[in-house]
PDB file of C-alpha atoms in Angstrom:
ATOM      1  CA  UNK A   1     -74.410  23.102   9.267  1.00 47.00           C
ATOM      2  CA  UNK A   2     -73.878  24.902  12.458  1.00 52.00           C
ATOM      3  CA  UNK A   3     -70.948  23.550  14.525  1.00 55.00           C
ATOM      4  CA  UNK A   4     -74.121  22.568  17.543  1.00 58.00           C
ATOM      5  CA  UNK A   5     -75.317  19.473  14.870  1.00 61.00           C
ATOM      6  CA  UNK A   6     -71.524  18.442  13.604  1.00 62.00           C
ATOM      7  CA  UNK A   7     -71.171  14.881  15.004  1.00 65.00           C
ATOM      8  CA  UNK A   8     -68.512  14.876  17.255  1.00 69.00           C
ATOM      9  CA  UNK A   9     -64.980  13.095  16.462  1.00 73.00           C
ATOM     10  CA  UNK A  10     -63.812  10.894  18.940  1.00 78.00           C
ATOM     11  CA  UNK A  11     -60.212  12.363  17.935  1.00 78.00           C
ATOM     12  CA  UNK A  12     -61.370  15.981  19.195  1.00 79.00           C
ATOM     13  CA  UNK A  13     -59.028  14.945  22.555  1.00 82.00           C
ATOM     14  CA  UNK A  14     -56.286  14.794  20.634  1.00 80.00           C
ATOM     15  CA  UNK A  15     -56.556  18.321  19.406  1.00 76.00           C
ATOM     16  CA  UNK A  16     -54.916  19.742  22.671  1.00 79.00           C
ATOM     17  CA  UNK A  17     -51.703  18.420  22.045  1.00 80.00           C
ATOM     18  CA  UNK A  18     -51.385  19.394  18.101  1.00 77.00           C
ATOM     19  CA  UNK A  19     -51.928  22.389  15.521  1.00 75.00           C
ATOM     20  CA  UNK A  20     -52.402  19.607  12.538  1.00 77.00           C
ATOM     21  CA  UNK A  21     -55.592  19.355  11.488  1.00 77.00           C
ATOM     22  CA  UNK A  22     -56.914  16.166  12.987  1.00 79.00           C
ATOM     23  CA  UNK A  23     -60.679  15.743  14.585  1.00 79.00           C
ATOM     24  CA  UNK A  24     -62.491  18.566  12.280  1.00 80.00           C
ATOM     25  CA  UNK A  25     -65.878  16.294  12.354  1.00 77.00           C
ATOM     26  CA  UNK A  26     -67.761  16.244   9.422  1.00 77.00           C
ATOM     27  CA  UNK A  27     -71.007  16.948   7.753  1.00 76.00           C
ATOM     28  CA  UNK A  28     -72.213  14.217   5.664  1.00 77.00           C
ATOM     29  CA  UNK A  29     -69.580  13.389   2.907  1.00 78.00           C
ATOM     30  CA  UNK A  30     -67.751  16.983   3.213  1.00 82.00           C
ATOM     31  CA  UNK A  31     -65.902  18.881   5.919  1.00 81.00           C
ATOM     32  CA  UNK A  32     -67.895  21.172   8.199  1.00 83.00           C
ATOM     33  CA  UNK A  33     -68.213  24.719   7.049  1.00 84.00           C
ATOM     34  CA  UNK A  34     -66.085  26.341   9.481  1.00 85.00           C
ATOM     35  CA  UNK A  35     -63.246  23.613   9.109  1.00 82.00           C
ATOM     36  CA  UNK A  36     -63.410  24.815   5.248  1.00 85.00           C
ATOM     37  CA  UNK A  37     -63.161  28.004   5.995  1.00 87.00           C
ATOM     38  CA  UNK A  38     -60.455  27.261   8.307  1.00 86.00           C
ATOM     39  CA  UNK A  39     -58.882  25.474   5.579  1.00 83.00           C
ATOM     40  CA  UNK A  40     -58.976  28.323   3.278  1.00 88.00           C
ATOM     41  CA  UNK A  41     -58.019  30.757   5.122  1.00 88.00           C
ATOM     42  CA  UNK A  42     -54.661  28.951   5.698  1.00 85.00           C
ATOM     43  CA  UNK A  43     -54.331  28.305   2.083  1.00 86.00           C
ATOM     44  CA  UNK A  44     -54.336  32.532   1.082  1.00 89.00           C
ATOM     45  CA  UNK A  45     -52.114  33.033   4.077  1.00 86.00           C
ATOM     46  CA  UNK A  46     -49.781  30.590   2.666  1.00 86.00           C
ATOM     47  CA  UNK A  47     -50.276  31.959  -1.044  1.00 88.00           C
ATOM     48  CA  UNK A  48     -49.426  35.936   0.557  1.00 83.00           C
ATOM     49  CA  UNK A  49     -46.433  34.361   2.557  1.00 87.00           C
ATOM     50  CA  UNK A  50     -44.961  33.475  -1.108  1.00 89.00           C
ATOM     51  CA  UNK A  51     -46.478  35.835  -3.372  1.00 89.00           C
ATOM     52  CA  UNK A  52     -45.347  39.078  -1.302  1.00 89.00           C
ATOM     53  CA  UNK A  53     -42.767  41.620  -2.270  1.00 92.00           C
ATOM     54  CA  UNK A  54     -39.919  41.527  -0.041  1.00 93.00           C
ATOM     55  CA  UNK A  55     -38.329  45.196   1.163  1.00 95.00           C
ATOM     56  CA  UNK A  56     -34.382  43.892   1.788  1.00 96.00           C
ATOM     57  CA  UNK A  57     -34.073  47.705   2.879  1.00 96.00           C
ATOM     58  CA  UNK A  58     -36.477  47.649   5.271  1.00 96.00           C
ATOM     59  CA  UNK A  59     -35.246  44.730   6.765  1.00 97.00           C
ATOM     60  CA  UNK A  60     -31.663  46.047   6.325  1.00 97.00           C
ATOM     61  CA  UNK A  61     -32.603  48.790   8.487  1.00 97.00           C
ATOM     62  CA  UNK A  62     -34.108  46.981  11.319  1.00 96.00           C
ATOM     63  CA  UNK A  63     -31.068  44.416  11.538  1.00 97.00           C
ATOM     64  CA  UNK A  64     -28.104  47.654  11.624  1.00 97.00           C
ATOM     65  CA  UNK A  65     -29.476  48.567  15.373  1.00 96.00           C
ATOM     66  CA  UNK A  66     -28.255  45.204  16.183  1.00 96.00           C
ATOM     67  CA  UNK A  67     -25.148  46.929  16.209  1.00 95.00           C
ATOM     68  CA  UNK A  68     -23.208  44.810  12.534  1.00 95.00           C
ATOM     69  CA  UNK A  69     -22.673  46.653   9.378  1.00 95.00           C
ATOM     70  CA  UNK A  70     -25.397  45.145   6.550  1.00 96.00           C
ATOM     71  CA  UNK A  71     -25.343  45.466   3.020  1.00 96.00           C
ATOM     72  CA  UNK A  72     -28.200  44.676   0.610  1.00 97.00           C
ATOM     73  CA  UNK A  73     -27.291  42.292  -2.496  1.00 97.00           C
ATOM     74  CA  UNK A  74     -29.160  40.481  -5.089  1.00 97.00           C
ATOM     75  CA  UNK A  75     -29.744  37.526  -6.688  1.00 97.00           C
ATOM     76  CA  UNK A  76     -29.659  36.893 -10.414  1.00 97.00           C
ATOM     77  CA  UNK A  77     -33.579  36.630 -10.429  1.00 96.00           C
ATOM     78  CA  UNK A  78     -34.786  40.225 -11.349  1.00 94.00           C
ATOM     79  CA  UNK A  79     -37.904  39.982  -9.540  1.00 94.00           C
ATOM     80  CA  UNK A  80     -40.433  37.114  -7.234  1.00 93.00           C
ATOM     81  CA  UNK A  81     -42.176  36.079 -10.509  1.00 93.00           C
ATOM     82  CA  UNK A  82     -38.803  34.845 -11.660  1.00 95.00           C
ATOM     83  CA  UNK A  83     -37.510  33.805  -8.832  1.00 94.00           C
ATOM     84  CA  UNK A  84     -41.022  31.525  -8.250  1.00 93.00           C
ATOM     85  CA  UNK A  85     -40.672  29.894 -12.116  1.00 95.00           C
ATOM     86  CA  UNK A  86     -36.591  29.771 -12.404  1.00 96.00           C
ATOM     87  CA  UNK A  87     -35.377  28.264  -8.771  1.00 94.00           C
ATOM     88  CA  UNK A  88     -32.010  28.392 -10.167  1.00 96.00           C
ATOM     89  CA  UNK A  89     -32.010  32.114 -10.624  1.00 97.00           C
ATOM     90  CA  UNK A  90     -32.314  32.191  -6.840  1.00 96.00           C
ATOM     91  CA  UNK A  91     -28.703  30.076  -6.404  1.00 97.00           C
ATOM     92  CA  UNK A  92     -26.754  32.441  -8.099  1.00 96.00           C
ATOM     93  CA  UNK A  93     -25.850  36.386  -7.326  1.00 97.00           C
ATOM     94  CA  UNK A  94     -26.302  39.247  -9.639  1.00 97.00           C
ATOM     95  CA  UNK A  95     -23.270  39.983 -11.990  1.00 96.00           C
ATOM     96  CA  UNK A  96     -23.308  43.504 -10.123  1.00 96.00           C
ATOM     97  CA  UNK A  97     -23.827  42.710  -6.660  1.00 96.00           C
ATOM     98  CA  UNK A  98     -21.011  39.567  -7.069  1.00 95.00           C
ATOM     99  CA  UNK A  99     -18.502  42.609  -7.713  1.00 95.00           C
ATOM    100  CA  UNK A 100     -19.596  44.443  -5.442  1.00 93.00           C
ATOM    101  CA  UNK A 101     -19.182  42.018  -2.556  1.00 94.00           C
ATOM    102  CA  UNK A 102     -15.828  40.531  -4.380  1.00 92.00           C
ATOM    103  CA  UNK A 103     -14.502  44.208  -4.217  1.00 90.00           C
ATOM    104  CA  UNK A 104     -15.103  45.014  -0.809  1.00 84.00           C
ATOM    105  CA  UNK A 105     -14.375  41.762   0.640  1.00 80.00           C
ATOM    106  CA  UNK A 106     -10.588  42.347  -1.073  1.00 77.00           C
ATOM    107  CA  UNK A 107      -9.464  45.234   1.931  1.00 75.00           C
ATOM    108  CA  UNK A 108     -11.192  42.618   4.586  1.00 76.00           C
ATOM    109  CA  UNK A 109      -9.850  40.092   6.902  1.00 80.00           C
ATOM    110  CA  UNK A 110     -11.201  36.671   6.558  1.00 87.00           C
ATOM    111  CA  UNK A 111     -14.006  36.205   8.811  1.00 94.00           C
ATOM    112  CA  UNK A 112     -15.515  33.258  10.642  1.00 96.00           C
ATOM    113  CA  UNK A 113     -18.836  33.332   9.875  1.00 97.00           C
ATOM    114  CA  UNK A 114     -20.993  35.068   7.049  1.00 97.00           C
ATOM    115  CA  UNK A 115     -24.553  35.603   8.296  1.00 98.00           C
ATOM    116  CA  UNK A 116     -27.242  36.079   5.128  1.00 98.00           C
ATOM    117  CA  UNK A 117     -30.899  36.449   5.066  1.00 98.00           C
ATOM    118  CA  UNK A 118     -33.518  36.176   2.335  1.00 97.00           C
ATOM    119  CA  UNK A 119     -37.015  35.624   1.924  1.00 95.00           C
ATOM    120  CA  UNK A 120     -36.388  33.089   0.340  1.00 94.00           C
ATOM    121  CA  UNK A 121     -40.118  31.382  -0.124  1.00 94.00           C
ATOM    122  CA  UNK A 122     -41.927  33.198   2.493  1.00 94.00           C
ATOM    123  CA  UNK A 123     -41.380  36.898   2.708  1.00 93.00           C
ATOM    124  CA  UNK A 124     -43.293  37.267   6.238  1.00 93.00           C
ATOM    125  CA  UNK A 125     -41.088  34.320   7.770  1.00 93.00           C
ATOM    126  CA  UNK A 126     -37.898  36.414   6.951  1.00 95.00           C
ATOM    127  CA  UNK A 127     -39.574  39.714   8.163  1.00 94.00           C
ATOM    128  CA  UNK A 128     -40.668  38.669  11.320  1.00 95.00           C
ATOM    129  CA  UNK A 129     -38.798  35.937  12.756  1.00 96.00           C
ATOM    130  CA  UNK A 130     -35.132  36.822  11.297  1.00 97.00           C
ATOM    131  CA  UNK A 131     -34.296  40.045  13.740  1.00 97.00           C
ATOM    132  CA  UNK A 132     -35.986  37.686  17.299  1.00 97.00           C
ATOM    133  CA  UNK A 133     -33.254  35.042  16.066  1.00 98.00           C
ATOM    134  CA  UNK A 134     -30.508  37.742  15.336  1.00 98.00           C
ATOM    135  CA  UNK A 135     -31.524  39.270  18.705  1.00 98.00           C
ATOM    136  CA  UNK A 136     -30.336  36.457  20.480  1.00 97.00           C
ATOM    137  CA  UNK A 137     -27.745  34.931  18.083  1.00 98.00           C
ATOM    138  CA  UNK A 138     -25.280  37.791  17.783  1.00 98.00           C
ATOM    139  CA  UNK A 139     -24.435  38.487  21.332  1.00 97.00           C
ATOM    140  CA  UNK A 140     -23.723  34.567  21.661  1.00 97.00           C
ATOM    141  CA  UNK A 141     -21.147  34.956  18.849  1.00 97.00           C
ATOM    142  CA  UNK A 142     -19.688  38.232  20.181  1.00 96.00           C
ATOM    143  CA  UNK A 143     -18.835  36.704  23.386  1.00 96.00           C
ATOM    144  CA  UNK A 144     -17.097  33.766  22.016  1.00 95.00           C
ATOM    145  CA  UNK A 145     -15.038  36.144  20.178  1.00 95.00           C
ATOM    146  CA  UNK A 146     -16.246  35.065  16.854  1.00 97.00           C
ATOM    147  CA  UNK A 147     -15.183  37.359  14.035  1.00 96.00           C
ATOM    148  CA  UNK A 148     -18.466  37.884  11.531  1.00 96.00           C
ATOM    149  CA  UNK A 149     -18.771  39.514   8.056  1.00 95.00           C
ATOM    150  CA  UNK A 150     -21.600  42.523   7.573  1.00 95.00           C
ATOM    151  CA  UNK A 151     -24.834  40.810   7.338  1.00 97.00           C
ATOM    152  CA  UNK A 152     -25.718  40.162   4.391  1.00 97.00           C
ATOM    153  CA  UNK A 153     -29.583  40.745   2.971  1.00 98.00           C
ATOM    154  CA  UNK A 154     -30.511  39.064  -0.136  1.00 97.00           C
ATOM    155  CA  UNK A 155     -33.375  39.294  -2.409  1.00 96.00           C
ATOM    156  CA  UNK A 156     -35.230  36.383  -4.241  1.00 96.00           C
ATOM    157  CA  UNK A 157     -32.421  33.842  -2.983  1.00 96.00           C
ATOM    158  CA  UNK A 158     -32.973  30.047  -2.592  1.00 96.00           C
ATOM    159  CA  UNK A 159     -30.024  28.345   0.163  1.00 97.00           C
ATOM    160  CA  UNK A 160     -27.369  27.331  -2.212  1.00 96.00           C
ATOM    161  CA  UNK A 161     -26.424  31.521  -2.479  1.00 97.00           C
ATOM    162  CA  UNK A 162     -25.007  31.007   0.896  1.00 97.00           C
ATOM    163  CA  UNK A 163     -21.806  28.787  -1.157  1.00 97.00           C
ATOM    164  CA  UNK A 164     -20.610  31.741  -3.465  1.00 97.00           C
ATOM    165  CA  UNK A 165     -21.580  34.335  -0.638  1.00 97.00           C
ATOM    166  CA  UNK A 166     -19.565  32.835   1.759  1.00 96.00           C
ATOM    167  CA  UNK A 167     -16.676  32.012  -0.544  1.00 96.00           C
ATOM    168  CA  UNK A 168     -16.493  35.585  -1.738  1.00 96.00           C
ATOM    169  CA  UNK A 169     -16.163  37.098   1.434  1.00 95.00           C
ATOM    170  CA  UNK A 170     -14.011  34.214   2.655  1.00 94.00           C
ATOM    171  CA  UNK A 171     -16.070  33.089   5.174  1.00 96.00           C
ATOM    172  CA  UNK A 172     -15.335  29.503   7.332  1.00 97.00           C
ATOM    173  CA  UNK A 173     -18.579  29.187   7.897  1.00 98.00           C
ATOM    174  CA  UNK A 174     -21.667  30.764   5.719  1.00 98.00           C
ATOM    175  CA  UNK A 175     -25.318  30.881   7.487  1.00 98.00           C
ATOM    176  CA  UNK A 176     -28.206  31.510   5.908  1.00 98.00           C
ATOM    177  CA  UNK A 177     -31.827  32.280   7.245  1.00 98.00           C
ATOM    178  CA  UNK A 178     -34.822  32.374   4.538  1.00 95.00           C
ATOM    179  CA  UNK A 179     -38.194  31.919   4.204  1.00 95.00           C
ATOM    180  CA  UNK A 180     -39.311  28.338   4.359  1.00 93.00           C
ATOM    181  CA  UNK A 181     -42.008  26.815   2.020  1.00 91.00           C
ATOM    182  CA  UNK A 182     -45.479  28.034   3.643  1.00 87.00           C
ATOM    183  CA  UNK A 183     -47.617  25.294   5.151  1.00 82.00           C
ATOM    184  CA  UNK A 184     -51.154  24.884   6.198  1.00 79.00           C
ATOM    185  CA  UNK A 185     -50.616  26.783   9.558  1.00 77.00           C
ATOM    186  CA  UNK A 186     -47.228  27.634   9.302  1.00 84.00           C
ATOM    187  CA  UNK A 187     -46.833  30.558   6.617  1.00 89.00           C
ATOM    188  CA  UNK A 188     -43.997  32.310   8.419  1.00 90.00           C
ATOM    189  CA  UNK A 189     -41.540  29.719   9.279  1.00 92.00           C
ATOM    190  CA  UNK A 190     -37.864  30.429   9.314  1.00 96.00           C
ATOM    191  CA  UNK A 191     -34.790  28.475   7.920  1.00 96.00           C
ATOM    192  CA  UNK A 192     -31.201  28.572   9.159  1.00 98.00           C
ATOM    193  CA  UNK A 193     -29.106  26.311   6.790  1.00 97.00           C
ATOM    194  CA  UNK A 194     -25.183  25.969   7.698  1.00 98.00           C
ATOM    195  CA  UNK A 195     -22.155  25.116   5.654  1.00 97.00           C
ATOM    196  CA  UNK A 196     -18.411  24.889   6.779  1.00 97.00           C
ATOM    197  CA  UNK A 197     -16.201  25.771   3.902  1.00 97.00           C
ATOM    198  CA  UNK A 198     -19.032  27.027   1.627  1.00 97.00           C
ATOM    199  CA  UNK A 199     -17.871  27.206  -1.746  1.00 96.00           C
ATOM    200  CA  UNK A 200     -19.842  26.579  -5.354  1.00 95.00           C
ATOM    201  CA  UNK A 201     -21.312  22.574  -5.825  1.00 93.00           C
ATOM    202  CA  UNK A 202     -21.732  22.465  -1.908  1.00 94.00           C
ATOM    203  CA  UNK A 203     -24.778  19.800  -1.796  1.00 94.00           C
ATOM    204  CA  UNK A 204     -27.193  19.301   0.915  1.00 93.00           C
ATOM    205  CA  UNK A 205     -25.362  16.888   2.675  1.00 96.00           C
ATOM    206  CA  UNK A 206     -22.863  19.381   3.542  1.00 96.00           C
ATOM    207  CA  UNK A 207     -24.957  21.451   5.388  1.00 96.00           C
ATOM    208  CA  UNK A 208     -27.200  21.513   8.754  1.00 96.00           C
ATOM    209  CA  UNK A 209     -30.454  22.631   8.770  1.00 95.00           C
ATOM    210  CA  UNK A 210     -32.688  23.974  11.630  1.00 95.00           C
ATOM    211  CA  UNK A 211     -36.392  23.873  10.538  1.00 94.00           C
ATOM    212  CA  UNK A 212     -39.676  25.694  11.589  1.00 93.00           C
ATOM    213  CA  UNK A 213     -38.357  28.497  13.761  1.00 96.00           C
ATOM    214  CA  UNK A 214     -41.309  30.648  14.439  1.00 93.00           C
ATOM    215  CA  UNK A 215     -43.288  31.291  17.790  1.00 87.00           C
ATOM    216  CA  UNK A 216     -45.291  28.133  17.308  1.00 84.00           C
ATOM    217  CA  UNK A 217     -42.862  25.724  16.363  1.00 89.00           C
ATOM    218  CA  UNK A 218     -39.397  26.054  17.548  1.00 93.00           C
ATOM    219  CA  UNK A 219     -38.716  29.708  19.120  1.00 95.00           C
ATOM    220  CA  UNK A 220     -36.708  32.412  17.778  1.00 96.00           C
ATOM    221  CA  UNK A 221     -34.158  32.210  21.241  1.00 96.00           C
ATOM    222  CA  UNK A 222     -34.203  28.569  21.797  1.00 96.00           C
ATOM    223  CA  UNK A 223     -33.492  28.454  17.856  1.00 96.00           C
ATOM    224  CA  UNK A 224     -30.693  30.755  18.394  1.00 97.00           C
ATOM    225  CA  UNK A 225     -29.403  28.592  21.307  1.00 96.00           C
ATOM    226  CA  UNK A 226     -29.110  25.863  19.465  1.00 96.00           C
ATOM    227  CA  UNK A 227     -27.210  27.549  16.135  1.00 96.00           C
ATOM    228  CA  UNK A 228     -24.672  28.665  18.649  1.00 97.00           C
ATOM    229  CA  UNK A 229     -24.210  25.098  19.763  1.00 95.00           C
ATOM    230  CA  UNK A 230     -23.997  23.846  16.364  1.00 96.00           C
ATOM    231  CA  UNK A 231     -21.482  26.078  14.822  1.00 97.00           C
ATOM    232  CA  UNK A 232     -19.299  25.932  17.792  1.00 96.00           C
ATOM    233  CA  UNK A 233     -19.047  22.713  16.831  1.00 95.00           C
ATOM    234  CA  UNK A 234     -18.805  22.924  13.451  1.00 96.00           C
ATOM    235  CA  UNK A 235     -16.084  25.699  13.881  1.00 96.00           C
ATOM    236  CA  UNK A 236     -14.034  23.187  16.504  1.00 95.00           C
ATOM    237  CA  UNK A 237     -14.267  19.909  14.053  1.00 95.00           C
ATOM    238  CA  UNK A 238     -14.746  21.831  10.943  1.00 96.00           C
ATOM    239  CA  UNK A 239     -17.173  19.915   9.475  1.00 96.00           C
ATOM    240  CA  UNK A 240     -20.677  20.121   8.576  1.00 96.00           C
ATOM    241  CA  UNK A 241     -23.770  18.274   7.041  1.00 95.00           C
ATOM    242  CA  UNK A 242     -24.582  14.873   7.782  1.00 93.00           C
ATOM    243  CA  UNK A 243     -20.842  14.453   9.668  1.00 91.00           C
ATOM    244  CA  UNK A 244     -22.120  16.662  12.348  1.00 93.00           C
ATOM    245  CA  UNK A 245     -23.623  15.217  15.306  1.00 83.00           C
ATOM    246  CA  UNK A 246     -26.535  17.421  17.023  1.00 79.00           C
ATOM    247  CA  UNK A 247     -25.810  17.126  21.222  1.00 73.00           C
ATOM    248  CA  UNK A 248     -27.114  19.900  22.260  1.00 69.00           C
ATOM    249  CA  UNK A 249     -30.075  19.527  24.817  1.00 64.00           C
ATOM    250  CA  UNK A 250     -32.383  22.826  25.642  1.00 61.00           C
ATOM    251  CA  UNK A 251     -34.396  23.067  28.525  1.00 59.00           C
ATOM    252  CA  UNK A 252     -36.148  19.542  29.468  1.00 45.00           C
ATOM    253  CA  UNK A 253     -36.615  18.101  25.733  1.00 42.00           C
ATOM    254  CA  UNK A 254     -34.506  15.414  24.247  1.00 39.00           C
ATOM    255  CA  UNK A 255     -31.712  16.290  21.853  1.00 40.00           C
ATOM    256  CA  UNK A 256     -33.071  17.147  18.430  1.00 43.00           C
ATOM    257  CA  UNK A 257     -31.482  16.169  15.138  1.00 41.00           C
ATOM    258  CA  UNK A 258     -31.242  19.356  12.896  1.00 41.00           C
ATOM    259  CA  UNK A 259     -32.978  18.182   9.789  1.00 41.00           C
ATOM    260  CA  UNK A 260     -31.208  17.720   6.165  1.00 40.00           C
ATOM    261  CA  UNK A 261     -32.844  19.642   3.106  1.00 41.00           C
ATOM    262  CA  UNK A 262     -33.316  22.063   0.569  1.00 41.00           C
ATOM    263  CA  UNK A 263     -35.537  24.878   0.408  1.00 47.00           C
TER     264      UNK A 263
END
């Protein structure tokens, strides 16, 4: 039916003010064609945002000419198909790249802050919005003096990595940015998950989340304001998780509450 004879749905106002997919008429019993194909559409993105290979040296190289060493490590899953069917895989670090990183981090100070990044479970959220967030993030840090481990890419990892990461290189605080589940709409949405003290057995309630950070949800520099707010804090009180408070206010909107939860 062409979209001239779909009745129309006295929702369609409320479209203006919302990507979900409210008001998308109908025809008869079923959805109109091009709201299926809409639909679809959304669903392969979604399916690609997961089922791509991730290049951690690719990335790698874009994220050194923001002027911090990086090193490329990797999870015990051996590749996405495992990772995908054995979440726990994705919690752990290879045998080799755990001494590797427990070998180097022996001739280095302790640092405040451990940055890693992973695809996590969309590949294009941690290709595209990771280096925008970075962008803004780092020079934040550097001013406040804040001393940071090299960046650390990892492949195939879910957010608990971030604990033995950030204990091995003795880290007060470990942050990690991955690849979020893909919605409907929302296949390249970006992570950033905080813990102070990260260590093995950590638990979601000891860490902060900020959610949806892509250009249509919550943008890669306001997102970036807002970390730096957060583990300021988290550095002063050293806490985090449900124990941390969210203040901050950007521009004109009300405070937001970082959300709670696991990839």
């Amino acid at each position: 039916m062409s979209d001239e004879l779909v009745p129309a749905d006295p929702w369609s106002p409320l479209r203006a003010y919302t990507a979900a997919r409210i008001a998308l008429g109908r025809s008869g019993g079923s959805l109109p064609t091009r709201a299926q194909l809409d639909f679809r559409l959304a669903h392969a993105r979604a399916r690609d945002a997961v089922l791509a290979e991730f290049d951690a040296e690719a990335l790698a190289t874009k994220l050194r000419v923001l002027g911090e060493p990086v090193r490329v490590v990797d999870s015990a899953a051996p590749d996405r198909a495992e990772f995908l069917q054995h979440p726990n895989l994705g919690r752990r670090l290879a045998e080799a790249s755990r001494a590797t990183l427990a070998g180097s981090a022996e001739t280095t100070p302790r640092c405040d802050l451990a940055i890693i990044v992973s695809d996590g479970l969309s590949t294009l959220a941690a290709t595209t919005q990771t280096e925008p967030v970075l962008v803004a993030l780092l020079p934040l840090l550097r001013g406040d003096g804040w001393n940071l481990a090299p960046v650390i890419v990892a492949r195939h990892a879910r957010v608990a990595l971030q604990d033995e990461i950030g204990e091995i290189l003795r880290a007060q605080i470990s942050l990690m940015l991955l690849g979020e589940r893909p919605g409907l709409g929302s296949a390249d949405s970006l992570g950033a998950y905080f813990t102070y003290a990260p260590a093995p057995g950590r638990t979601d309630a000891d860490r902060n989340c900020i959610s949806n950070i892509r250009t249509g949800g919550l943008a890669p520099a306001k997102a970036a304001r807002k970390l730096h707010a957060l583990l300021t804090q988290a550095r002063q009180l050293r806490v985090s998780g449900v124990v941390l408070k969210d203040e901050t206010v950007l521009g004109d909107s009300a405070p937001e509450k970082p959300a709670l939860g696991s990839e």
